[in-house]
Short mmCIF file of C-alpha atoms and ligand atoms in Angstrom, two decimals:
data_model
loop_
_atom_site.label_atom_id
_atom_site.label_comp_id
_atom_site.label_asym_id
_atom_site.label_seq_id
_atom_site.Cartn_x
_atom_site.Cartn_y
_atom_site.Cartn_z
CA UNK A 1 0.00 0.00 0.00
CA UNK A 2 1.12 3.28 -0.75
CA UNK A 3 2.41 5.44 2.38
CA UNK A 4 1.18 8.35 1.63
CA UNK A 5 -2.40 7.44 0.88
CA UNK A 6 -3.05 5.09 3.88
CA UNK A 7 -2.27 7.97 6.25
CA UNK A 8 -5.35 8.63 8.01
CA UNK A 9 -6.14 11.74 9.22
CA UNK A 10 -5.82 13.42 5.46
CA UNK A 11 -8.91 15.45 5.88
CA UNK A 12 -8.07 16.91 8.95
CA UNK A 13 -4.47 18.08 7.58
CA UNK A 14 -6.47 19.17 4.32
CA UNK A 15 -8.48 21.85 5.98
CA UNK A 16 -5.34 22.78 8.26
CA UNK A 17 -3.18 23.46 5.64
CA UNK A 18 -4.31 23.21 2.26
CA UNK A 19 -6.16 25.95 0.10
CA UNK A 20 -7.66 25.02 -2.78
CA UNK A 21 -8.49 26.83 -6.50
CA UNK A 22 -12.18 27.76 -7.31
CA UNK A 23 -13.08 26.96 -4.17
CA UNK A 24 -15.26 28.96 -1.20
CA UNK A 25 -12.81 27.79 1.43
CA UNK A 26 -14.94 27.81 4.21
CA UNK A 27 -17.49 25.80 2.98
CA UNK A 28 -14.98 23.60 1.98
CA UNK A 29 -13.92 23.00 5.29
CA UNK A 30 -16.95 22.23 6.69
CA UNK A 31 -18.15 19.43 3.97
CA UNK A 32 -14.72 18.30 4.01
CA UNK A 33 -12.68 17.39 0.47
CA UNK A 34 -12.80 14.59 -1.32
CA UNK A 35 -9.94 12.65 -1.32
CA UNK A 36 -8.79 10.49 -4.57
CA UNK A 37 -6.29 8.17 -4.20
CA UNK A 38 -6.33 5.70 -7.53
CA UNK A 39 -7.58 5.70 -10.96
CA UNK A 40 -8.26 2.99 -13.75
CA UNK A 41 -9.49 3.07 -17.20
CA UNK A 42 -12.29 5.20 -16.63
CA UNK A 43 -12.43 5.01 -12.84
CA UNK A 44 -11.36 6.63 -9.77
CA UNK A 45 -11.48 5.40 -6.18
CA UNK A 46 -11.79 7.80 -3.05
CA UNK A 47 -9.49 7.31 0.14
CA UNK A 48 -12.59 4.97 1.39
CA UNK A 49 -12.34 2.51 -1.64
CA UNK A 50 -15.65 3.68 -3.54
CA UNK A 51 -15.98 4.19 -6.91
CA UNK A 52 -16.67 6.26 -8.77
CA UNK A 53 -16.99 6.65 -13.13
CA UNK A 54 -14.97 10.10 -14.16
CA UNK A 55 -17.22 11.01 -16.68
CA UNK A 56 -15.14 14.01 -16.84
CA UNK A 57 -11.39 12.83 -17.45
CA UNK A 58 -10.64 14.40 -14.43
CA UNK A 59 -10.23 18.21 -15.70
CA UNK A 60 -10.73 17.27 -19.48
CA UNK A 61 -7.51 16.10 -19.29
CA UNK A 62 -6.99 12.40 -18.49
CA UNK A 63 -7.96 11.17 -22.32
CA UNK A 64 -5.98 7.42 -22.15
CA UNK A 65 -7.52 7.08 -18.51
CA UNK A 66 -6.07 6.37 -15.53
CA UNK A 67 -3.47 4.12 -14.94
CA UNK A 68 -1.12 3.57 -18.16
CA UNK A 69 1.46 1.61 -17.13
CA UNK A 70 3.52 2.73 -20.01
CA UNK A 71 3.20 5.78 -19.17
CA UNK A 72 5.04 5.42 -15.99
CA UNK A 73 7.88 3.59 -17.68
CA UNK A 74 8.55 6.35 -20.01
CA UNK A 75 8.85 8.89 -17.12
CA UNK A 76 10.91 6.58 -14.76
CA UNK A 77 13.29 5.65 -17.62
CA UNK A 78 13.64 9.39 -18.36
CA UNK A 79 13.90 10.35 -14.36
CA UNK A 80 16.75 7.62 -14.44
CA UNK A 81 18.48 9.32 -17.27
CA UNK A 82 17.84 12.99 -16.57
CA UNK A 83 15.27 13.86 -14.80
CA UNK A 84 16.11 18.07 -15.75
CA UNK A 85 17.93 20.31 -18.12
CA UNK A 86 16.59 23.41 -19.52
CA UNK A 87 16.10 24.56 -23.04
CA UNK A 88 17.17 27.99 -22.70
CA UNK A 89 20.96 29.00 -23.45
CA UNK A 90 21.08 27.33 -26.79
CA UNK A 91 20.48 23.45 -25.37
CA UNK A 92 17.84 20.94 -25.58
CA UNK A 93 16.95 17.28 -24.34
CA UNK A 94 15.69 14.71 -26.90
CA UNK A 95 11.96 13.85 -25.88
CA UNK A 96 11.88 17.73 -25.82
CA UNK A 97 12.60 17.78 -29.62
CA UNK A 98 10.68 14.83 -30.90
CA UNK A 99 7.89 16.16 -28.84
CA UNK A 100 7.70 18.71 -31.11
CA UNK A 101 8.36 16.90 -33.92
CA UNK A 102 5.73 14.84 -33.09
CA UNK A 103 2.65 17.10 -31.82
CA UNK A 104 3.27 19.30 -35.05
CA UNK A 105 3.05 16.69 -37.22
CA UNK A 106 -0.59 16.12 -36.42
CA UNK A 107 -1.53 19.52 -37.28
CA UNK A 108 -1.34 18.68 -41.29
CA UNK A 109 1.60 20.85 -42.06
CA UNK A 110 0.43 23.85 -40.64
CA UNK A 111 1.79 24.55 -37.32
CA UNK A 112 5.40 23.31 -37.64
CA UNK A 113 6.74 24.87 -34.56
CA UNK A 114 6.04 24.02 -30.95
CA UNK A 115 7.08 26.67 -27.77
CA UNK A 116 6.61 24.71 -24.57
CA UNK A 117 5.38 25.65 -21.31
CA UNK A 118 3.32 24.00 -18.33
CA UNK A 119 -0.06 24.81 -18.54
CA UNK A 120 -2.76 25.45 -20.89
CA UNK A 121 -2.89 29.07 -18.73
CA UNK A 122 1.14 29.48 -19.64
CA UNK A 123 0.78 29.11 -22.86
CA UNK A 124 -1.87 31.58 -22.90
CA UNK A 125 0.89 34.26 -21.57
CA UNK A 126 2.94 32.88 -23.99
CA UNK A 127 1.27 33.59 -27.28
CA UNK A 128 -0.11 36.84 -25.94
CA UNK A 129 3.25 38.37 -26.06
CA UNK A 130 4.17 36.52 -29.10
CA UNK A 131 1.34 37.72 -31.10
CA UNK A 132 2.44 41.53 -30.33
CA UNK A 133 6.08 40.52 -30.65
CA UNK A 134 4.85 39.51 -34.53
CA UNK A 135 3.58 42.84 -35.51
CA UNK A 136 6.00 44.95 -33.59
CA UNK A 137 8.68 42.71 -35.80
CA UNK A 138 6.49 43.83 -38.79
CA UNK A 139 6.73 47.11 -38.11
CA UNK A 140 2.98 47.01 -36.58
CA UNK A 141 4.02 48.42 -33.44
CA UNK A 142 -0.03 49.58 -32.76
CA UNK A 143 -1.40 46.39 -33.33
CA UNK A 144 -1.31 44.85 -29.52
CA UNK A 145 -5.14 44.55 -28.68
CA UNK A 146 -6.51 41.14 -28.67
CA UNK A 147 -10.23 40.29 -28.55
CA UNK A 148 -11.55 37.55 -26.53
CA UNK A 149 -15.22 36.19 -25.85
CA UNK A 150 -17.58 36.43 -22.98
CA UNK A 151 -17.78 33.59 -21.05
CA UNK A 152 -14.70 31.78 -22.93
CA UNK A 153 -11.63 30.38 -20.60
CA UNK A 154 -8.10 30.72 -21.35
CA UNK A 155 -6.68 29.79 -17.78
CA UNK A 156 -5.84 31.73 -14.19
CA UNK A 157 -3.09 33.71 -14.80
CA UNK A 158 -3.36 37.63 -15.49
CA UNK A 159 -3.42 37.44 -18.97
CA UNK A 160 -5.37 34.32 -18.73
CA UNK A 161 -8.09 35.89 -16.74
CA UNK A 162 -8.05 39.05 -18.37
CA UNK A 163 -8.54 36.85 -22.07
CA UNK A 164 -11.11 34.43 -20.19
CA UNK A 165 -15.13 36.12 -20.59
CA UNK A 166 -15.79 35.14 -16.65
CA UNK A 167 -17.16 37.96 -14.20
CA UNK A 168 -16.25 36.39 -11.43
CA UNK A 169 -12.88 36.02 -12.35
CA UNK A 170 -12.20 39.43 -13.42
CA UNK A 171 -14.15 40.89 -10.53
CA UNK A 172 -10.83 39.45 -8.37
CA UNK A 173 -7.50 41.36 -9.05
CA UNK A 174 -8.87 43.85 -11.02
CA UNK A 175 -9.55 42.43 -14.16
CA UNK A 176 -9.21 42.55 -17.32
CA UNK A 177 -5.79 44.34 -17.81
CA UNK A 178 -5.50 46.92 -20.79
CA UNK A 179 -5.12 46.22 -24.48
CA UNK A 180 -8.20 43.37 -24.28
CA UNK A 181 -11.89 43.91 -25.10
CA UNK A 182 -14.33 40.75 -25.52
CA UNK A 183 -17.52 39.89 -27.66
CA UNK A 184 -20.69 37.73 -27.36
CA UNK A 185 -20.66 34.23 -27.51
CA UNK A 186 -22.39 31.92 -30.12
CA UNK A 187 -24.68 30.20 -27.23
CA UNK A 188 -28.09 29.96 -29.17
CA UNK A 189 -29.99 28.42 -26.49
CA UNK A 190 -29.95 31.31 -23.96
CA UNK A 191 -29.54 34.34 -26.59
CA UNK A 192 -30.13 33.28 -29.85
CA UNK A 193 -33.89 34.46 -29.28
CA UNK A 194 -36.07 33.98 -32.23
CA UNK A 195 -33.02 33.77 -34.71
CA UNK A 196 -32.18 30.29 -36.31
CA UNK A 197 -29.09 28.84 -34.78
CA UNK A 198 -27.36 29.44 -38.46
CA UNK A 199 -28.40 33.40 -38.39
CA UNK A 200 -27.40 33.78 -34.73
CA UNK A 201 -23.77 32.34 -34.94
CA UNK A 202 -23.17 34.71 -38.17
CA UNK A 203 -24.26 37.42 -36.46
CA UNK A 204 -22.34 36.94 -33.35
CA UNK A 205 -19.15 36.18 -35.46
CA UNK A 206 -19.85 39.46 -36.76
CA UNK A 207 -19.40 41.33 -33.16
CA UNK A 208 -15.71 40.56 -34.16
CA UNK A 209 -15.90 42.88 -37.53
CA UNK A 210 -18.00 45.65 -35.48
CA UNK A 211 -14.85 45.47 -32.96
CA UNK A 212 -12.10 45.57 -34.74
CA UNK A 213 -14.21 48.81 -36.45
CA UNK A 214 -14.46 50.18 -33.13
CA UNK A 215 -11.21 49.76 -31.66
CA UNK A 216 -9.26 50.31 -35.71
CA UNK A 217 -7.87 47.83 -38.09
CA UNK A 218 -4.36 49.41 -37.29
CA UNK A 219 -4.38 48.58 -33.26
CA UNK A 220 -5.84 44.53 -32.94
CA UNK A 221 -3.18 41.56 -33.12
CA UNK A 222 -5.48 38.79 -32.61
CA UNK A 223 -8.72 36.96 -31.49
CA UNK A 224 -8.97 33.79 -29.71
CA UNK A 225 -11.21 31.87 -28.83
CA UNK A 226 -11.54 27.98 -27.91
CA UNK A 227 -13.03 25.90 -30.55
CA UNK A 228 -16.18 24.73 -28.45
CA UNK A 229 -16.24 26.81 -25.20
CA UNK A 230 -15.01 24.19 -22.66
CA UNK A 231 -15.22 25.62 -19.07
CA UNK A 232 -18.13 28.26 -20.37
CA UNK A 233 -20.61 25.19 -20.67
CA UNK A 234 -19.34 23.40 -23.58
CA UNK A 235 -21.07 25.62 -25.98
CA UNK A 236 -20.94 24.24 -29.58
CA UNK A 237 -21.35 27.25 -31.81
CA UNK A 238 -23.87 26.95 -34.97
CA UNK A 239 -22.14 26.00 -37.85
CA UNK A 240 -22.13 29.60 -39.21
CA UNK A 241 -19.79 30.93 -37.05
CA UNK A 242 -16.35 29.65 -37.53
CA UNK A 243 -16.44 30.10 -41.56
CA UNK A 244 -17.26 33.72 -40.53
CA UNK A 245 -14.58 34.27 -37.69
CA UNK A 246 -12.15 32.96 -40.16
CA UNK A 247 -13.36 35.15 -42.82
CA UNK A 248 -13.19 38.22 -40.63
CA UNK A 249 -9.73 37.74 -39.41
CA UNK A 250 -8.16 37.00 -42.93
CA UNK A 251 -9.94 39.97 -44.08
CA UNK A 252 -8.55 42.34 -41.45
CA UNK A 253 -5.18 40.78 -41.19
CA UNK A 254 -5.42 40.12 -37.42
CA UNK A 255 -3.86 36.49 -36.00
CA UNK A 256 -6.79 33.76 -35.47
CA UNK A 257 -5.98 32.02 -32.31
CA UNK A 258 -7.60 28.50 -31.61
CA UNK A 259 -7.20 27.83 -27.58
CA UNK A 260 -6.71 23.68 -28.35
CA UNK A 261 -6.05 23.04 -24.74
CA UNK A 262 -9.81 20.94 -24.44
CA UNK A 263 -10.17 20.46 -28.09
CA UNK A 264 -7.03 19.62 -28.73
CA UNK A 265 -6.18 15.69 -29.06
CA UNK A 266 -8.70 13.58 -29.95
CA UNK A 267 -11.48 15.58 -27.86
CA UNK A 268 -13.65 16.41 -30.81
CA UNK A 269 -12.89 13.12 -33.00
CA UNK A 270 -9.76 14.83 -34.66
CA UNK A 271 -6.69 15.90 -33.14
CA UNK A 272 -7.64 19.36 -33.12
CA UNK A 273 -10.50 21.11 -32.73
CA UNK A 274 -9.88 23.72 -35.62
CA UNK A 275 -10.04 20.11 -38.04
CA UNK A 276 -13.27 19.73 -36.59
CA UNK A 277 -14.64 23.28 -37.96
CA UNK A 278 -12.30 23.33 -40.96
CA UNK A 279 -10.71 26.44 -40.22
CA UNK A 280 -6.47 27.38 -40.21
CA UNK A 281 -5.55 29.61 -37.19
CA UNK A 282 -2.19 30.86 -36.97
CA UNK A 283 -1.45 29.99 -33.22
CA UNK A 284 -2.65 27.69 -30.98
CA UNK A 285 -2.44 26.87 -27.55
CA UNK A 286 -2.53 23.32 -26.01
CA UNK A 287 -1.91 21.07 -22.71
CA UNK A 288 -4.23 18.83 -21.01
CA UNK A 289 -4.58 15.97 -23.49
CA UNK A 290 -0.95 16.76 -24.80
CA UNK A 291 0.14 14.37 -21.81
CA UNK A 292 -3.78 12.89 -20.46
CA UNK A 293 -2.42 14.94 -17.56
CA UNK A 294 -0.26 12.24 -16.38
CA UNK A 295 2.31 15.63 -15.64
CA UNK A 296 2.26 19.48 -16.30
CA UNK A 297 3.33 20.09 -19.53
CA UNK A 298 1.65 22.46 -22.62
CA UNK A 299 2.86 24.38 -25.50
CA UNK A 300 2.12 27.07 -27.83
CA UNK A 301 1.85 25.69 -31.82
CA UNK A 302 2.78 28.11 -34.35
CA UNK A 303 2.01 28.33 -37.77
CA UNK A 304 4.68 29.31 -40.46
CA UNK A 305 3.53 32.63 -40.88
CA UNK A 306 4.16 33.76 -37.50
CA UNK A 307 7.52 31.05 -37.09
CA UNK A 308 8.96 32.76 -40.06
CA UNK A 309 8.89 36.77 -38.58
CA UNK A 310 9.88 35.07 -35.05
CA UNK A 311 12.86 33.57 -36.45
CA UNK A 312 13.96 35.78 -38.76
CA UNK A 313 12.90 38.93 -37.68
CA UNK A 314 11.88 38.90 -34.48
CA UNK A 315 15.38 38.34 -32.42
CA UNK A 316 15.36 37.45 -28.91
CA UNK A 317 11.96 36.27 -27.47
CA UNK A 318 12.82 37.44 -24.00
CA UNK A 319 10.09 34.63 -22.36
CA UNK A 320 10.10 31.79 -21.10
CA UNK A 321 9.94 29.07 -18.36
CA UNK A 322 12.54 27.17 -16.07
CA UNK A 323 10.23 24.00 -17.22
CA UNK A 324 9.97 24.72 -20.67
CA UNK A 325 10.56 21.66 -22.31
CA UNK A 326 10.91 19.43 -19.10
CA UNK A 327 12.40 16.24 -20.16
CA UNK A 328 10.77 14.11 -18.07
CA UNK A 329 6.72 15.78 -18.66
CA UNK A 330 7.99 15.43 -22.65
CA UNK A 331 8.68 12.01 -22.58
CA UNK A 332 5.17 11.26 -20.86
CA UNK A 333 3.77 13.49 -23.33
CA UNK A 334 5.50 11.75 -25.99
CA UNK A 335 4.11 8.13 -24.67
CA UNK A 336 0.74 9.41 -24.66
CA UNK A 337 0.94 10.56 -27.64
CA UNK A 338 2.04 7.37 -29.16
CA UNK A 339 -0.87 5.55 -27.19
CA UNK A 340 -3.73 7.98 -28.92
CA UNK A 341 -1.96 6.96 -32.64
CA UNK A 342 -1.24 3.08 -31.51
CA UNK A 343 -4.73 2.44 -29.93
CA UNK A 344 -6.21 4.79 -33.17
CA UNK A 345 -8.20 6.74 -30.32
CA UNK A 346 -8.82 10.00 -32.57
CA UNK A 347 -11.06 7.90 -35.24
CA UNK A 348 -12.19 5.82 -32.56
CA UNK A 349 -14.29 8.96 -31.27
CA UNK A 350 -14.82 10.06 -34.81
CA UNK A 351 -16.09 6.88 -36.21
CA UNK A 352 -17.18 4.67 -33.48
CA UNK A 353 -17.72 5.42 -29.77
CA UNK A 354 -18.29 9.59 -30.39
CA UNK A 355 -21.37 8.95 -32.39
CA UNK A 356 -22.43 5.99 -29.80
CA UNK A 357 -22.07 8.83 -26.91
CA UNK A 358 -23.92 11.00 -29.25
CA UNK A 359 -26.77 8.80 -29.50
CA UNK A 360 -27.16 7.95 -25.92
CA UNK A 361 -27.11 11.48 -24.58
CA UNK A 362 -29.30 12.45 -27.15
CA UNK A 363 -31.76 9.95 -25.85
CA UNK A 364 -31.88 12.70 -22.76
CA UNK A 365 -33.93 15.13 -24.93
CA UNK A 366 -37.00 13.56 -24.26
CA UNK A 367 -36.95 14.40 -20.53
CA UNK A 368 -38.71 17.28 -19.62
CA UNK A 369 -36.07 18.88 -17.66
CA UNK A 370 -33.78 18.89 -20.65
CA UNK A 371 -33.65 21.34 -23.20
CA UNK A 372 -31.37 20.73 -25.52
CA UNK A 373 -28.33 18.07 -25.74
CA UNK A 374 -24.91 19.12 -27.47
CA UNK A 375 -22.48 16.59 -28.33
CA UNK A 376 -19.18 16.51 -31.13
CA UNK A 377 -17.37 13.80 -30.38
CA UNK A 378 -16.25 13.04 -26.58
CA UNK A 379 -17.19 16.39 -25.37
CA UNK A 380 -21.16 17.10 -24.41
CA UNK A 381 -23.06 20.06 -22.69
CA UNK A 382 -26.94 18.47 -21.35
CA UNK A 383 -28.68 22.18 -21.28
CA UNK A 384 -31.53 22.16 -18.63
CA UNK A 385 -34.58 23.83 -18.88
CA UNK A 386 -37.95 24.30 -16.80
CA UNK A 387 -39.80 24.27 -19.76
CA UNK A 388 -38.27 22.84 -22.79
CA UNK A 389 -40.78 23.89 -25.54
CA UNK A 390 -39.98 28.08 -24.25
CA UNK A 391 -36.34 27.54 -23.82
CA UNK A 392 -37.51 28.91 -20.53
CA UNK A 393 -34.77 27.81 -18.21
CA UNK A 394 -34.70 27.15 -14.08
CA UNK A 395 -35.11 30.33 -12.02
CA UNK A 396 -31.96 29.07 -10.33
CA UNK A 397 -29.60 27.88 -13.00
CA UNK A 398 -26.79 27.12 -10.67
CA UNK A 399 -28.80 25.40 -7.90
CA UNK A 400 -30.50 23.08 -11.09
CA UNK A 401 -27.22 21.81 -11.80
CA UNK A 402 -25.53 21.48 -8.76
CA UNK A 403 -28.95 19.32 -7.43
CA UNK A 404 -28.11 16.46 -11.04
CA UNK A 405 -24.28 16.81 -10.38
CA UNK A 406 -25.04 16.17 -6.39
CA UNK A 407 -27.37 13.61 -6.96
CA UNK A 408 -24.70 11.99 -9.95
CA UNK A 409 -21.57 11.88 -7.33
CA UNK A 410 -23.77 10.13 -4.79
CA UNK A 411 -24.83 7.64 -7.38
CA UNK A 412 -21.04 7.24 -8.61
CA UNK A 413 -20.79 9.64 -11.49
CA UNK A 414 -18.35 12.37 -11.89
CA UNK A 415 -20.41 15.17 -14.17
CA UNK A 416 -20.01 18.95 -13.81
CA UNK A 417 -22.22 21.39 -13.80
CA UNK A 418 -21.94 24.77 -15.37
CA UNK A 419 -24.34 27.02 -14.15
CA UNK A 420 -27.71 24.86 -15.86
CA UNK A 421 -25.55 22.73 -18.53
CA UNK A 422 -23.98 19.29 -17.54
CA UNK A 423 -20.99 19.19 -18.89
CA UNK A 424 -19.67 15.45 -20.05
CA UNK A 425 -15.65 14.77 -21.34
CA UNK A 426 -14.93 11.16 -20.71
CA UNK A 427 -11.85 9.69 -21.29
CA UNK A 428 -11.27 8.82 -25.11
CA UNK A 429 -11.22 4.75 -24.14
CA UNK A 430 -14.85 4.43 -22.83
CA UNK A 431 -16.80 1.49 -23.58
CA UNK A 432 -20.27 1.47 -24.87
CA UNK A 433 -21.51 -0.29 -21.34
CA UNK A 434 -19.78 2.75 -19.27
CA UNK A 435 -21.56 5.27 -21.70
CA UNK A 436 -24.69 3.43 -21.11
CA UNK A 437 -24.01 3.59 -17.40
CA UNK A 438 -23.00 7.34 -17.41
CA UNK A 439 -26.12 7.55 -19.53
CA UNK A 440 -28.60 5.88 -16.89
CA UNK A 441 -27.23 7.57 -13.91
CA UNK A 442 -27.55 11.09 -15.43
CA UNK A 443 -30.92 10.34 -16.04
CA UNK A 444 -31.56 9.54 -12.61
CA UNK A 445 -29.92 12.68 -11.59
CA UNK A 446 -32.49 14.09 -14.07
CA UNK A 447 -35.57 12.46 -13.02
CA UNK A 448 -34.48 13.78 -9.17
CA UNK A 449 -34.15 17.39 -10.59
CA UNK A 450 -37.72 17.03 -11.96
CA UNK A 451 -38.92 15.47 -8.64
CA UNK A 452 -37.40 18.17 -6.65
CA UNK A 453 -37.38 21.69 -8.34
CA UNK A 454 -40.45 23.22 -10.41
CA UNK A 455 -39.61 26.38 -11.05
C1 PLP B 501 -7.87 24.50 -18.80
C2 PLP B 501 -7.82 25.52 -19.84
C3 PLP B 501 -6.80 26.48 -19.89
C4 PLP B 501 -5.80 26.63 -18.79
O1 PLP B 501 -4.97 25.53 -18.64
P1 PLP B 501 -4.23 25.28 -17.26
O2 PLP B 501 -3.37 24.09 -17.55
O3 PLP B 501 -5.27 25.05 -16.21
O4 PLP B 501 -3.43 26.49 -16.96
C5 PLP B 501 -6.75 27.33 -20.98
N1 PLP B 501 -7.66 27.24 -21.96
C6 PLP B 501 -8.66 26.35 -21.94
C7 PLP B 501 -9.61 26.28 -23.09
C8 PLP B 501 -8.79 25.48 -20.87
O5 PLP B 501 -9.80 24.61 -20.82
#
């Protein structure tokens, strides 16, 4: 048995010491945490043995599931052989290179360089200042404002909360900082009004053209926005929308950034989500599926474009991180990587068990506390409503989703709720049985929402 997780008093030195992100503290405190302490396939166990099905891939990140033993191998081969050296000074380590190498060549040719960094929320600082470091390089020295979305998520940091659309993050530290403005989002359920879904997402892709108007041409590097909105409720936007935002941003000659860090690796039933919607942006972020979260490890993706003027114009990009690069998350990332092509997990959700998940949930929208269900691949927003055929939705969004995800986790089901949405991201190796049971048990949680709120 492992030491450190048959200690057991863990609560108690949880709530002594331990503070925790997005989370009311003391509340917290007085439920007491939950503690994990092993995973399999689609599984994880709590301290007490129980079990529970992750219908969430732990943060949208654990695509192989739990417990890859080759995984381990990789890193304790690599720990054994180096288990640091940095990439800075002119050096690098071999899984750092073939990493990139690797993760490029999924992208079809178009974004042939990798920058590396920890997090999804790094890498978000990272191609901020890159995209102004482009047009300063281009003698574009105005262009530095970026454009973000309402209710998108692009991590915690400053510039990550400042890019992210959430209130309640920029409400803490001041927020956003200067030089970013945001737009609507394409969420046609709660404010496409009478508009068809196809007329509401061109018309909120054109918020983008009326901003770049607004703030001039001449001052706006870039937009970005995540492929579906992950965090924000897994939001699919109508089909309209991307051709447009793509339009738009070749038009105005501003950089198109895709935030890949959900979408990217298999997520959407190609290995990034920018396949998916058949659009070409010329950055884009990634992490969580880069390494199934096994260990910390993202990285920006550049297109040529913006490669070329950084090497060859650009000179020193004074950035980066004591980890960027680390051998030993690169070699993890690499084996994961070589698990999702081995196993052929991205057409697997394409062709086989992301249409199965897509019929199941869809199955849902003949409850009467469901409004609409959203589903492209693995990924799957369950919008609730109080009455379905009014898109008239709970008085209490927050407190409707929080009663299915309660009653879910008691029942064994890791979902999360986003204000009235249920958010779903399994792990790309799900059976059919496990979707049926995921399937079953969210009903439940369902059928006890409908039992136990009206209005
Ligand atoms: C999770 C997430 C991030 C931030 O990644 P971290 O690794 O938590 O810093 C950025 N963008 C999107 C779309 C995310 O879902």
């Amino acid at each position: 048995m492992n030491p450190l997780t048959s200690q057991s008093n863990l609560g108690a030195i949880d709530a002594a010491h331990h503070l925790h992100p997005f989370s009311d503290m003391k509340q917290l405190n007085e439920k007491g945490t939950r503690i994990i302490a092993r995973g399999e396939g689609v599984y994880i166990f709590d301290a007490q043995g129980r079990r529970y099905l992750d219908g969430f891939a732990g943060l949208w990140c654990v695509n192989i599931g739990y417990g890859r033993k080759e995984i381990a191998e990789a890193v304790q081969r690599q720990m054994n052989e180096l288990p640091y050296y940095n990439t800075f000074f002119g050096t690098t380590t071999p899984p750092t290179t073939l990493l990139a190498q690797k993760i490029t060549a999924h992208t079809g040719g178009r974004l042939n360089h990798a920058f590396f960094t920890n997090s999804g929320s790094e890498a978000t600082d990272t191609w901020f200042r890159m995209a102004r470091v482009y047009w300063k390089a281009l003698g574009h020295p105005t262009k530095t404002h970026v454009i973000a979305r309402r209710n998108g998520y692009h991590g915690s940091t400053v510039a990550g909360a400042s890019l992210g659309g959430m209130k309640h993050m920029h409400e803490q530290g001041n927020l956003p900082i200067e030089g970013i403005s945001h737009i609507g989002q394409p969420y046609w359920y709660a404010e496409g009004g009478d508009l068809t879904p196809d007329a509401f997402g061109r018309k909120m892709a054109r918020e983008l053209e009326a901003k770049i108007d607004e703030l001039g041409e001449e001052n706006v590097a870039a937009f970005v926005a995540e492929p579906i909105q992950g965090a924000g409720g897994v939001i699919v936007p109508p089909a309209t929308y991307w051709p447009e935002i793509a339009r738009i941003c070749k038009a105005r000659n501003i950089l198109l950034v895709a935030d890949e860090v959900i979408c990217g690796f298999g997520r959407l039933g190609t290995w990034f989500g920018h396949q998916h919607f058949g659009f070409e942006p010329d950055l884009a972020p990634v992490a969580k599926g880069l390494s199934s979260g096994y260990l910390p490890i993202g990285a920006v993706l550049v297109s040529d474009r913006v490669a070329k003027v950084m090497i060859e114009e650009a000179g020193d990009f004074n950035h980066g991180y004591t980890y960027s690069g680390h051998p030993v998350c690169a070699a993890a990332a690499l084996e994961n990587l070589r698990i999702i092509e081995e196993e052929g997990l991205v057409d697997r959700v394409r062709t086989d068990i992301g249409p199965y998940f897509a019929a199941a949930l869809k199955s849902l929208e003949d409850h009467p506390v469901v409004g609409q269900v959203d589903t492209v691949g693995l990924i799957a927003g369950v919008q609730l409503a109080a009455d379905k055929g009014t898109r008239r939705r709970f008085a209490k969004p927050d407190d409707a989703g929080m009663n299915v995800r309660n009653h879910c986790l008691e029942n064994g089901l890791v979902m999360r709720a986003t204000g009235d949405r249920m958010l779903a991201s399994p792990a790309l190796i799900i059976s059919r049985s496990e979707v049926d049971q995921m399937v079953e048990t969210l009903r439940k949680g369902l059928d006890h929402l409908r039992d136990t709120m009206t209005e």
